[in-house]
PDB file of C-alpha atoms in Angstrom:
ATOM      1  CA  MET A1317     101.720 -34.174 -71.237  1.00 46.00           C
ATOM      2  CA  LYS A1318     101.414 -36.263 -74.412  1.00 48.00           C
ATOM      3  CA  ARG A1319     100.898 -33.039 -76.364  1.00 51.00           C
ATOM      4  CA  LEU A1320     104.249 -31.724 -75.120  1.00 47.00           C
ATOM      5  CA  ILE A1321     106.364 -34.714 -76.145  1.00 44.00           C
ATOM      6  CA  PRO A1322     106.441 -33.749 -79.872  1.00 45.00           C
ATOM      7  CA  ILE A1323     107.601 -30.282 -78.847  1.00 48.00           C
ATOM      8  CA  LEU A1324     110.611 -31.710 -77.064  1.00 40.00           C
ATOM      9  CA  PHE A1325     111.596 -33.996 -79.936  1.00 40.00           C
ATOM     10  CA  LEU A1326     111.269 -31.249 -82.523  1.00 42.00           C
ATOM     11  CA  LEU A1327     113.019 -28.490 -80.599  1.00 47.00           C
ATOM     12  CA  VAL A1328     115.743 -30.563 -78.930  1.00 44.00           C
ATOM     13  CA  SER A1329     116.812 -32.444 -82.059  1.00 43.00           C
ATOM     14  CA  GLY A1330     120.147 -31.118 -83.194  1.00 42.00           C
ATOM     15  CA  VAL A1331     120.627 -28.938 -80.117  1.00 45.00           C
ATOM     16  CA  ALA A1332     124.184 -29.478 -79.006  1.00 46.00           C
ATOM     17  CA  ASN A1333     125.229 -26.282 -77.282  1.00 47.00           C
ATOM     18  CA  ALA A1334     123.806 -23.084 -75.897  1.00 56.00           C
ATOM     19  CA  GLU A1335     124.342 -19.566 -77.221  1.00 73.00           C
ATOM     20  CA  GLU A1336     123.248 -20.320 -80.776  1.00 86.00           C
ATOM     21  CA  PRO A1337     122.558 -17.262 -82.912  1.00 90.00           C
ATOM     22  CA  ILE A1338     118.931 -16.185 -83.183  1.00 94.00           C
ATOM     23  CA  THR A1339     118.028 -16.521 -86.849  1.00 94.00           C
ATOM     24  CA  GLY A1340     114.296 -17.210 -86.984  1.00 94.00           C
ATOM     25  CA  ALA A1341     111.667 -19.897 -86.532  1.00 94.00           C
ATOM     26  CA  PHE A1342     108.890 -21.873 -88.208  1.00 93.00           C
ATOM     27  CA  GLY A1343     110.563 -21.661 -91.617  1.00 91.00           C
ATOM     28  CA  GLN A1344     110.868 -17.838 -91.500  1.00 93.00           C
ATOM     29  CA  VAL A1345     114.197 -15.999 -91.212  1.00 94.00           C
ATOM     30  CA  LEU A1346     114.642 -12.614 -89.545  1.00 96.00           C
ATOM     31  CA  GLY A1347     115.896  -9.974 -91.981  1.00 95.00           C
ATOM     32  CA  GLU A1348     114.775 -11.867 -95.077  1.00 94.00           C
ATOM     33  CA  VAL A1349     111.727 -11.413 -97.303  1.00 91.00           C
ATOM     34  CA  ALA A1350     108.624 -13.182 -95.961  1.00 83.00           C
ATOM     35  CA  GLY A1351     108.149 -16.631 -97.512  1.00 65.00           C
ATOM     36  CA  SER A1352     105.603 -19.475 -97.414  1.00 56.00           C
ATOM     37  CA  ASP A1353     102.874 -17.456 -99.191  1.00 72.00           C
ATOM     38  CA  PRO A1354     101.902 -15.118 -96.342  1.00 76.00           C
ATOM     39  CA  THR A1355      98.422 -13.595 -96.218  1.00 84.00           C
ATOM     40  CA  LEU A1356      97.992  -9.946 -95.242  1.00 81.00           C
ATOM     41  CA  SER A1357      96.413  -9.963 -91.815  1.00 83.00           C
ATOM     42  CA  ASP A1358      96.678  -6.333 -90.715  1.00 82.00           C
ATOM     43  CA  ARG A1359      98.224  -3.001 -91.679  1.00 81.00           C
ATOM     44  CA  ARG A1360      99.904  -1.449 -88.676  1.00 78.00           C
ATOM     45  CA  ASP A1361     101.511   1.914 -88.058  1.00 81.00           C
ATOM     46  CA  GLY A1362     104.673   1.676 -90.159  1.00 81.00           C
ATOM     47  CA  TYR A1363     104.583  -2.049 -90.918  1.00 89.00           C
ATOM     48  CA  MET A1364     102.377  -4.912 -92.063  1.00 91.00           C
ATOM     49  CA  ARG A1365     101.449  -8.177 -90.352  1.00 94.00           C
ATOM     50  CA  TYR A1366     101.009 -11.354 -92.363  1.00 93.00           C
ATOM     51  CA  SER A1367      99.698 -14.716 -91.227  1.00 93.00           C
ATOM     52  CA  PHE A1368     101.420 -17.768 -92.675  1.00 92.00           C
ATOM     53  CA  LYS A1369     101.446 -21.545 -92.648  1.00 91.00           C
ATOM     54  CA  PRO A1370     104.803 -22.620 -91.244  1.00 91.00           C
ATOM     55  CA  THR A1371     107.098 -25.002 -93.068  1.00 83.00           C
ATOM     56  CA  ALA A1372     108.097 -26.220 -89.603  1.00 79.00           C
ATOM     57  CA  PRO A1373     104.963 -26.047 -87.376  1.00 89.00           C
ATOM     58  CA  VAL A1374     105.389 -26.674 -83.664  1.00 93.00           C
ATOM     59  CA  THR A1375     102.748 -28.153 -81.363  1.00 92.00           C
ATOM     60  CA  PRO A1376     100.705 -26.603 -79.716  1.00 94.00           C
ATOM     61  CA  PHE A1377     100.937 -23.324 -81.690  1.00 96.00           C
ATOM     62  CA  TYR A1378      98.048 -22.574 -84.007  1.00 94.00           C
ATOM     63  CA  SER A1379      98.460 -18.989 -85.234  1.00 96.00           C
ATOM     64  CA  TYR A1380     101.644 -17.787 -86.923  1.00 96.00           C
ATOM     65  CA  TYR A1381     102.468 -14.208 -87.985  1.00 95.00           C
ATOM     66  CA  VAL A1382     105.336 -12.199 -89.396  1.00 95.00           C
ATOM     67  CA  ASP A1383     105.665  -8.435 -89.158  1.00 95.00           C
ATOM     68  CA  VAL A1384     107.468  -6.945 -92.139  1.00 94.00           C
ATOM     69  CA  THR A1385     108.826  -3.592 -93.267  1.00 92.00           C
ATOM     70  CA  PRO A1386     106.422  -1.790 -95.632  1.00 88.00           C
ATOM     71  CA  VAL A1387     108.534  -1.573 -98.801  1.00 86.00           C
ATOM     72  CA  LYS A1388     111.099  -4.382 -98.871  1.00 89.00           C
ATOM     73  CA  LYS A1389     108.893  -6.766 -96.838  1.00 90.00           C
ATOM     74  CA  LEU A1390     111.799  -7.733 -94.575  1.00 94.00           C
ATOM     75  CA  ILE A1391     110.819  -9.797 -91.545  1.00 96.00           C
ATOM     76  CA  PHE A1392     111.547  -8.143 -88.200  1.00 96.00           C
ATOM     77  CA  ARG A1393     109.172 -10.142 -85.965  1.00 97.00           C
ATOM     78  CA  ILE A1394     108.010 -13.769 -86.077  1.00 97.00           C
ATOM     79  CA  MET A1395     105.214 -14.739 -83.715  1.00 97.00           C
ATOM     80  CA  ALA A1396     103.432 -17.963 -82.805  1.00 98.00           C
ATOM     81  CA  ARG A1397     100.431 -18.046 -80.500  1.00 97.00           C
ATOM     82  CA  VAL A1398      97.895 -20.494 -79.133  1.00 97.00           C
ATOM     83  CA  THR A1399      95.106 -20.392 -76.574  1.00 96.00           C
ATOM     84  CA  ILE A1400      95.005 -23.491 -74.373  1.00 95.00           C
ATOM     85  CA  GLU A1401      91.843 -24.324 -72.437  1.00 92.00           C
ATOM     86  CA  GLU A1402      93.585 -25.785 -69.383  1.00 90.00           C
ATOM     87  CA  GLY A1403      96.100 -22.934 -69.245  1.00 91.00           C
ATOM     88  CA  CYS A1404      99.539 -22.504 -70.759  1.00 94.00           C
ATOM     89  CA  LEU A1405     101.869 -23.015 -67.791  1.00 93.00           C
ATOM     90  CA  ALA A1406     102.926 -26.598 -68.648  1.00 93.00           C
ATOM     91  CA  SER A1407     103.685 -25.704 -72.283  1.00 95.00           C
ATOM     92  CA  TYR A1408     105.449 -22.538 -71.134  1.00 94.00           C
ATOM     93  CA  GLN A1409     107.744 -24.445 -68.775  1.00 94.00           C
ATOM     94  CA  THR A1410     108.575 -26.993 -71.481  1.00 94.00           C
ATOM     95  CA  PHE A1411     109.441 -24.320 -74.041  1.00 94.00           C
ATOM     96  CA  LYS A1412     111.495 -22.385 -71.488  1.00 93.00           C
ATOM     97  CA  LYS A1413     113.672 -25.430 -70.797  1.00 94.00           C
ATOM     98  CA  VAL A1414     114.224 -26.040 -74.501  1.00 94.00           C
ATOM     99  CA  LEU A1415     115.041 -22.385 -75.215  1.00 94.00           C
ATOM    100  CA  ASP A1416     117.391 -22.226 -72.197  1.00 93.00           C
ATOM    101  CA  ARG A1417     119.232 -25.244 -73.513  1.00 94.00           C
ATOM    102  CA  LYS A1418     119.474 -23.937 -77.074  1.00 93.00           C
ATOM    103  CA  TYR A1419     120.184 -20.239 -76.410  1.00 91.00           C
ATOM    104  CA  GLY A1420     121.580 -20.257 -72.884  1.00 90.00           C
ATOM    105  CA  PRO A1421     119.731 -19.103 -69.750  1.00 89.00           C
ATOM    106  CA  ALA A1422     117.069 -16.447 -70.260  1.00 87.00           C
ATOM    107  CA  GLU A1423     117.749 -12.958 -68.992  1.00 80.00           C
ATOM    108  CA  SER A1424     115.812 -11.982 -65.867  1.00 71.00           C
ATOM    109  CA  SER A1425     112.367 -13.249 -64.990  1.00 66.00           C
ATOM    110  CA  ALA A1426     110.966 -11.862 -68.268  1.00 73.00           C
ATOM    111  CA  ASP A1427     112.117 -14.994 -70.140  1.00 84.00           C
ATOM    112  CA  VAL A1428     113.938 -13.142 -72.894  1.00 91.00           C
ATOM    113  CA  TRP A1429     116.929 -14.500 -74.806  1.00 91.00           C
ATOM    114  CA  ARG A1430     119.048 -11.739 -76.423  1.00 88.00           C
ATOM    115  CA  ARG A1431     121.945 -11.422 -78.797  1.00 87.00           C
ATOM    116  CA  LYS A1432     123.939  -8.181 -79.000  1.00 81.00           C
ATOM    117  CA  LYS A1433     125.811  -6.549 -81.864  1.00 76.00           C
ATOM    118  CA  ASP A1434     128.161  -3.640 -81.241  1.00 70.00           C
ATOM    119  CA  GLY A1435     126.958  -3.576 -77.629  1.00 69.00           C
ATOM    120  CA  LYS A1436     123.292  -3.079 -78.574  1.00 72.00           C
ATOM    121  CA  ASN A1437     120.378  -5.482 -78.436  1.00 72.00           C
ATOM    122  CA  TYR A1438     120.200  -6.980 -81.885  1.00 89.00           C
ATOM    123  CA  ARG A1439     117.816  -9.924 -81.767  1.00 94.00           C
ATOM    124  CA  GLU A1440     115.696 -11.484 -79.067  1.00 94.00           C
ATOM    125  CA  ILE A1441     113.254 -14.260 -78.322  1.00 95.00           C
ATOM    126  CA  LYS A1442     110.462 -13.688 -75.841  1.00 95.00           C
ATOM    127  CA  LEU A1443     108.248 -16.397 -74.364  1.00 96.00           C
ATOM    128  CA  SER A1444     105.104 -15.526 -72.426  1.00 95.00           C
ATOM    129  CA  CYS A1445     102.130 -17.250 -70.828  1.00 95.00           C
ATOM    130  CA  SER A1446      99.049 -15.240 -69.979  1.00 94.00           C
ATOM    131  CA  ASN A1447      96.484 -17.212 -67.993  1.00 90.00           C
ATOM    132  CA  THR A1448      92.903 -16.188 -67.278  1.00 87.00           C
ATOM    133  CA  VAL A1449      90.198 -17.967 -65.311  1.00 82.00           C
ATOM    134  CA  TYR A1450      89.143 -19.897 -68.423  1.00 87.00           C
ATOM    135  CA  ASP A1451      92.276 -20.467 -70.513  1.00 93.00           C
ATOM    136  CA  GLY A1452      95.828 -19.366 -71.221  1.00 95.00           C
ATOM    137  CA  THR A1453      97.617 -17.828 -74.193  1.00 96.00           C
ATOM    138  CA  LEU A1454     101.138 -18.990 -74.991  1.00 97.00           C
ATOM    139  CA  THR A1455     103.138 -16.603 -77.197  1.00 97.00           C
ATOM    140  CA  LEU A1456     106.614 -17.012 -78.681  1.00 97.00           C
ATOM    141  CA  ILE A1457     108.176 -13.995 -80.440  1.00 97.00           C
ATOM    142  CA  TYR A1458     111.448 -13.729 -82.388  1.00 97.00           C
ATOM    143  CA  ARG A1459     112.503 -10.114 -83.059  1.00 96.00           C
ATOM    144  CA  ASP A1460     115.213  -8.239 -84.971  1.00 95.00           C
ATOM    145  CA  TYR A1461     115.618  -4.677 -83.665  1.00 92.00           C
ATOM    146  CA  PHE A1462     117.900  -3.502 -86.476  1.00 91.00           C
ATOM    147  CA  VAL A1463     115.458  -4.485 -89.227  1.00 92.00           C
ATOM    148  CA  GLU A1464     112.549  -3.058 -87.235  1.00 91.00           C
ATOM    149  CA  ALA A1465     114.379   0.265 -86.872  1.00 89.00           C
ATOM    150  CA  SER A1466     114.831   0.380 -90.647  1.00 82.00           C
ATOM    151  CA  SER A1467     111.096  -0.019 -91.292  1.00 68.00           C
ATOM    152  CA  ILE A1468     111.088   3.217 -93.296  1.00 62.00           C
ATOM    153  CA  ASP A1469     112.978   1.256 -95.974  1.00 59.00           C
TER     154      ASP A1469
END
């Protein structure tokens, strides 16, 4: 539980109302050029994935990635991930409460927070916890569908 207290202070500070716009996380902004000296991690089909050191790291996450369009290097996905030996359920529940408070209640049981533009899904945040017998992986993803769709830039 002590590991989760810094999460609450960092994420709750400045949170006054729900339904905030989804702009980005960990010092990266959706739709902008990747910053913080990213390192090429992987070339994917139609985009590239970079690992980066966040300007605003959040406990307990350890690995941070951005997926960018191939030419303009515009960020369309920001991802943070960590594997936790005792499982990720406690961290998951803490993050869910913070995200619910900041962005309003998640849609469905999939724990997805969405913003629409012109009636279409525009940006979303997805939180997931995948437990195995030995550990759990906590993943937090911020995504911009419009930038992703323009990945032929």
